[in-house]
PDB file of C-alpha atoms in Angstrom:
ATOM      1  CA  MET Y   1      17.554 -36.939   3.736  1.00 57.00           C
ATOM      2  CA  MET Y   2      15.396 -33.839   4.162  1.00 61.00           C
ATOM      3  CA  THR Y   3      16.728 -31.004   6.312  1.00 75.00           C
ATOM      4  CA  VAL Y   4      14.680 -28.470   8.212  1.00 78.00           C
ATOM      5  CA  LEU Y   5      15.795 -25.637   5.933  1.00 77.00           C
ATOM      6  CA  SER Y   6      14.774 -27.517   2.806  1.00 78.00           C
ATOM      7  CA  SER Y   7      11.139 -27.126   3.889  1.00 80.00           C
ATOM      8  CA  LEU Y   8      11.473 -23.360   3.320  1.00 81.00           C
ATOM      9  CA  THR Y   9      11.463 -21.585  -0.031  1.00 80.00           C
ATOM     10  CA  MET Y  10      14.828 -19.956  -0.749  1.00 78.00           C
ATOM     11  CA  VAL Y  11      15.089 -16.979  -3.128  1.00 79.00           C
ATOM     12  CA  ALA Y  12      17.801 -14.612  -4.344  1.00 78.00           C
ATOM     13  CA  SER Y  13      17.131 -11.182  -2.890  1.00 71.00           C
ATOM     14  CA  ASP Y  14      18.832  -7.839  -2.501  1.00 67.00           C
ATOM     15  CA  ARG Y  15      17.939  -6.017   0.717  1.00 63.00           C
ATOM     16  CA  ALA Y  16      18.481  -2.598  -0.883  1.00 58.00           C
ATOM     17  CA  ALA Y  17      15.966  -3.436  -3.606  1.00 57.00           C
ATOM     18  CA  MET Y  18      13.323  -4.088  -0.957  1.00 52.00           C
ATOM     19  CA  ARG Y  19      13.485  -0.560   0.475  1.00 56.00           C
ATOM     20  CA  VAL Y  20      10.716   1.798  -0.498  1.00 52.00           C
ATOM     21  CA  LYS Y  21      12.113   4.184  -3.086  1.00 71.00           C
ATOM     22  CA  GLY Y  22      10.921   6.976  -5.279  1.00 85.00           C
ATOM     23  CA  ILE Y  23       7.238   7.747  -5.340  1.00 89.00           C
ATOM     24  CA  GLY Y  24       6.530   5.115  -2.687  1.00 91.00           C
ATOM     25  CA  SER Y  25       8.576   6.946  -0.062  1.00 92.00           C
ATOM     26  CA  MET Y  26       7.160  10.317  -1.139  1.00 93.00           C
ATOM     27  CA  ARG Y  27       3.652   8.924  -0.869  1.00 94.00           C
ATOM     28  CA  GLN Y  28       4.395   7.531   2.606  1.00 94.00           C
ATOM     29  CA  LYS Y  29       5.740  10.908   3.750  1.00 94.00           C
ATOM     30  CA  LEU Y  30       2.494  12.576   2.678  1.00 95.00           C
ATOM     31  CA  ILE Y  31       0.411   9.843   4.347  1.00 96.00           C
ATOM     32  CA  ASP Y  32       2.332  10.411   7.594  1.00 95.00           C
ATOM     33  CA  ARG Y  33       1.755  14.186   7.443  1.00 96.00           C
ATOM     34  CA  ILE Y  34      -1.964  13.656   6.746  1.00 96.00           C
ATOM     35  CA  GLY Y  35      -2.018  11.405   9.821  1.00 96.00           C
ATOM     36  CA  ASP Y  36      -0.577  14.305  11.826  1.00 96.00           C
ATOM     37  CA  GLN Y  37      -3.339  16.574  10.477  1.00 96.00           C
ATOM     38  CA  ILE Y  38      -5.988  14.026  11.496  1.00 96.00           C
ATOM     39  CA  GLU Y  39      -4.567  13.897  15.027  1.00 96.00           C
ATOM     40  CA  LEU Y  40      -4.426  17.712  15.127  1.00 96.00           C
ATOM     41  CA  ALA Y  41      -8.063  17.952  14.006  1.00 95.00           C
ATOM     42  CA  LYS Y  42      -9.167  15.394  16.616  1.00 95.00           C
ATOM     43  CA  ALA Y  43      -7.269  17.285  19.319  1.00 94.00           C
ATOM     44  CA  ALA Y  44      -8.827  20.575  18.194  1.00 92.00           C
ATOM     45  CA  GLU Y  45     -12.326  19.046  18.479  1.00 91.00           C
ATOM     46  CA  THR Y  46     -11.683  18.184  22.127  1.00 92.00           C
ATOM     47  CA  GLY Y  47      -9.917  21.468  22.889  1.00 90.00           C
ATOM     48  CA  GLN Y  48      -6.494  19.903  23.363  1.00 92.00           C
ATOM     49  CA  SER Y  49      -3.188  20.592  21.668  1.00 91.00           C
ATOM     50  CA  PHE Y  50      -1.190  18.176  19.522  1.00 92.00           C
ATOM     51  CA  GLN Y  51       2.540  18.003  18.903  1.00 92.00           C
ATOM     52  CA  ARG Y  52       4.293  15.431  16.747  1.00 93.00           C
ATOM     53  CA  VAL Y  53       6.908  13.405  18.605  1.00 91.00           C
ATOM     54  CA  LYS Y  54      10.253  12.828  16.929  1.00 91.00           C
ATOM     55  CA  TYR Y  55      13.374  11.170  18.272  1.00 92.00           C
ATOM     56  CA  ARG Y  56      16.774  12.807  17.919  1.00 93.00           C
ATOM     57  CA  ARG Y  57      19.907  10.734  18.319  1.00 92.00           C
ATOM     58  CA  SER Y  58      23.031  12.210  19.835  1.00 90.00           C
ATOM     59  CA  ARG Y  59      26.420  10.671  20.531  1.00 89.00           C
ATOM     60  CA  ASP Y  60      28.604  11.516  23.502  1.00 86.00           C
ATOM     61  CA  ILE Y  61      32.090  12.104  22.062  1.00 86.00           C
ATOM     62  CA  GLU Y  62      33.993  10.854  25.103  1.00 86.00           C
ATOM     63  CA  SER Y  63      32.042   7.676  25.886  1.00 87.00           C
ATOM     64  CA  GLU Y  64      30.718   6.969  22.344  1.00 86.00           C
ATOM     65  CA  GLN Y  65      27.329   6.407  23.979  1.00 90.00           C
ATOM     66  CA  VAL Y  66      24.348   7.011  21.670  1.00 90.00           C
ATOM     67  CA  SER Y  67      21.201   8.367  23.301  1.00 90.00           C
ATOM     68  CA  GLU Y  68      17.795   9.250  21.961  1.00 92.00           C
ATOM     69  CA  THR Y  69      15.905  12.280  23.152  1.00 91.00           C
ATOM     70  CA  VAL Y  70      12.251  13.049  22.518  1.00 92.00           C
ATOM     71  CA  VAL Y  71      11.653  16.227  20.548  1.00 93.00           C
ATOM     72  CA  LYS Y  72       8.151  17.586  20.175  1.00 93.00           C
ATOM     73  CA  THR Y  73       7.471  19.596  17.033  1.00 92.00           C
ATOM     74  CA  ARG Y  74       4.587  21.888  16.298  1.00 93.00           C
ATOM     75  CA  VAL Y  75       2.114  20.815  13.632  1.00 94.00           C
ATOM     76  CA  ARG Y  76       0.520  23.668  11.713  1.00 95.00           C
ATOM     77  CA  PRO Y  77      -3.026  23.122  10.483  1.00 95.00           C
ATOM     78  CA  TRP Y  78      -3.638  22.812   6.751  1.00 96.00           C
ATOM     79  CA  TRP Y  79      -7.093  24.320   7.137  1.00 95.00           C
ATOM     80  CA  THR Y  80      -8.724  27.610   7.962  1.00 95.00           C
ATOM     81  CA  GLU Y  81     -12.261  28.673   8.638  1.00 92.00           C
ATOM     82  CA  ASP Y  82     -13.851  30.674   5.837  1.00 87.00           C
ATOM     83  CA  GLN Y  83     -16.118  33.699   6.365  1.00 88.00           C
ATOM     84  CA  ASP Y  84     -19.286  31.651   5.818  1.00 90.00           C
ATOM     85  CA  GLY Y  85     -18.309  29.096   8.506  1.00 87.00           C
ATOM     86  CA  SER Y  86     -17.079  26.435   6.126  1.00 92.00           C
ATOM     87  CA  ILE Y  87     -13.562  25.025   6.300  1.00 94.00           C
ATOM     88  CA  LEU Y  88     -10.957  25.407   3.543  1.00 94.00           C
ATOM     89  CA  LEU Y  89      -8.456  22.535   3.522  1.00 95.00           C
ATOM     90  CA  TRP Y  90      -5.190  22.460   1.592  1.00 95.00           C
ATOM     91  CA  VAL Y  91      -3.052  19.372   1.081  1.00 95.00           C
ATOM     92  CA  LYS Y  92       0.627  20.207   1.426  1.00 95.00           C
ATOM     93  CA  TYR Y  93       3.765  18.372   0.437  1.00 94.00           C
ATOM     94  CA  GLY Y  94       6.537  20.148   2.288  1.00 89.00           C
ATOM     95  CA  ASN Y  95       5.573  23.786   2.015  1.00 88.00           C
ATOM     96  CA  THR Y  96       3.845  23.399  -1.361  1.00 91.00           C
ATOM     97  CA  ASN Y  97       0.063  23.282  -1.705  1.00 93.00           C
ATOM     98  CA  LEU Y  98      -0.855  20.433  -4.031  1.00 93.00           C
ATOM     99  CA  GLU Y  99      -3.262  21.307  -6.836  1.00 92.00           C
ATOM    100  CA  LEU Y 100      -6.011  18.714  -6.426  1.00 90.00           C
ATOM    101  CA  ALA Y 101      -7.864  19.724  -9.594  1.00 89.00           C
ATOM    102  CA  LYS Y 102      -6.913  22.150 -12.374  1.00 91.00           C
ATOM    103  CA  GLY Y 103      -6.630  25.551 -10.664  1.00 91.00           C
ATOM    104  CA  LYS Y 104      -8.190  24.271  -7.416  1.00 91.00           C
ATOM    105  CA  PRO Y 105      -5.746  23.688  -4.548  1.00 92.00           C
ATOM    106  CA  ALA Y 106      -8.318  23.730  -1.700  1.00 93.00           C
ATOM    107  CA  ILE Y 107     -11.182  21.553  -0.513  1.00 94.00           C
ATOM    108  CA  ARG Y 108     -14.290  23.230   0.915  1.00 94.00           C
ATOM    109  CA  ILE Y 109     -15.803  21.369   3.845  1.00 94.00           C
ATOM    110  CA  ALA Y 110     -19.200  22.352   5.224  1.00 92.00           C
ATOM    111  CA  SER Y 111     -18.360  21.978   8.927  1.00 90.00           C
ATOM    112  CA  ARG Y 112     -15.570  21.127  11.342  1.00 89.00           C
ATOM    113  CA  GLU Y 113     -17.152  17.714  12.019  1.00 92.00           C
ATOM    114  CA  GLN Y 114     -16.456  16.711   8.407  1.00 94.00           C
ATOM    115  CA  LEU Y 115     -12.762  17.659   8.587  1.00 94.00           C
ATOM    116  CA  VAL Y 116     -11.436  14.307   9.856  1.00 95.00           C
ATOM    117  CA  PRO Y 117     -13.453  12.236   7.330  1.00 95.00           C
ATOM    118  CA  ALA Y 118     -12.242  14.525   4.527  1.00 96.00           C
ATOM    119  CA  LEU Y 119      -8.621  14.079   5.614  1.00 96.00           C
ATOM    120  CA  GLU Y 120      -9.118  10.312   5.764  1.00 96.00           C
ATOM    121  CA  THR Y 121     -10.533  10.383   2.227  1.00 95.00           C
ATOM    122  CA  VAL Y 122      -7.493  12.338   1.022  1.00 95.00           C
ATOM    123  CA  ARG Y 123      -5.212   9.817   2.750  1.00 95.00           C
ATOM    124  CA  GLU Y 124      -6.937   6.964   0.900  1.00 95.00           C
ATOM    125  CA  ALA Y 125      -6.525   8.858  -2.389  1.00 94.00           C
ATOM    126  CA  VAL Y 126      -2.798   9.208  -1.702  1.00 95.00           C
ATOM    127  CA  ARG Y 127      -2.535   5.483  -0.888  1.00 94.00           C
ATOM    128  CA  ALA Y 128      -4.269   4.706  -4.194  1.00 93.00           C
ATOM    129  CA  GLY Y 129      -1.725   6.854  -6.051  1.00 92.00           C
ATOM    130  CA  GLU Y 130      -4.182   9.510  -7.205  1.00 93.00           C
ATOM    131  CA  LEU Y 131      -1.866  12.382  -6.194  1.00 92.00           C
ATOM    132  CA  ASP Y 132       1.415  10.929  -7.477  1.00 92.00           C
ATOM    133  CA  LYS Y 133       1.717  13.445 -10.321  1.00 93.00           C
ATOM    134  CA  GLN Y 134       1.173  16.379  -7.934  1.00 93.00           C
ATOM    135  CA  ILE Y 135       3.696  14.987  -5.428  1.00 94.00           C
ATOM    136  CA  GLU Y 136       6.324  14.558  -8.135  1.00 92.00           C
ATOM    137  CA  GLY Y 137       5.636  18.101  -9.344  1.00 92.00           C
ATOM    138  CA  ALA Y 138       6.142  19.495  -5.834  1.00 92.00           C
ATOM    139  CA  VAL Y 139       9.407  17.578  -5.432  1.00 91.00           C
ATOM    140  CA  ALA Y 140      10.635  18.764  -8.855  1.00 90.00           C
ATOM    141  CA  ALA Y 141       9.794  22.373  -7.974  1.00 88.00           C
ATOM    142  CA  PHE Y 142      11.698  22.001  -4.702  1.00 88.00           C
ATOM    143  CA  LYS Y 143      14.752  20.545  -6.454  1.00 87.00           C
ATOM    144  CA  THR Y 144      14.897  23.395  -8.988  1.00 87.00           C
ATOM    145  CA  ARG Y 145      15.556  25.863  -6.162  1.00 84.00           C
ATOM    146  CA  PHE Y 146      18.885  24.135  -5.471  1.00 84.00           C
ATOM    147  CA  ARG Y 147      20.121  23.814  -9.039  1.00 79.00           C
ATOM    148  CA  LYS Y 148      22.490  26.363 -10.516  1.00 65.00           C
TER     149      LYS Y 148
END
């Protein structure tokens, strides 16, 4: 006799093993921040402002009720306009500028219209794992500040 569940493929799995760990989570954090920069650049093109929306949970001690409040945070641009009108773009992990090539932490972009495509290209490079070594270096440098 065949049951309904026997038509499915059963496997042994550990839920904790399925979570994104290590470089995968670091890469995703950088992809999310690049997404914020893309939204900031798009807002700047139209003359609007952009703030990242986060949710903060708080618990009422007396009623044990958990509520979420919306918190808007400021997003600082990773770019600046150079004297010749071109744009200099840095890629940051935390507060560390990532060195994209040996001794070259910035990307020169000819005009503001090319800023969003350049950020999208960087995001694809991060997804492909091209900046993994730089991300790990930034995390290691951050951790050394807390060691005794």
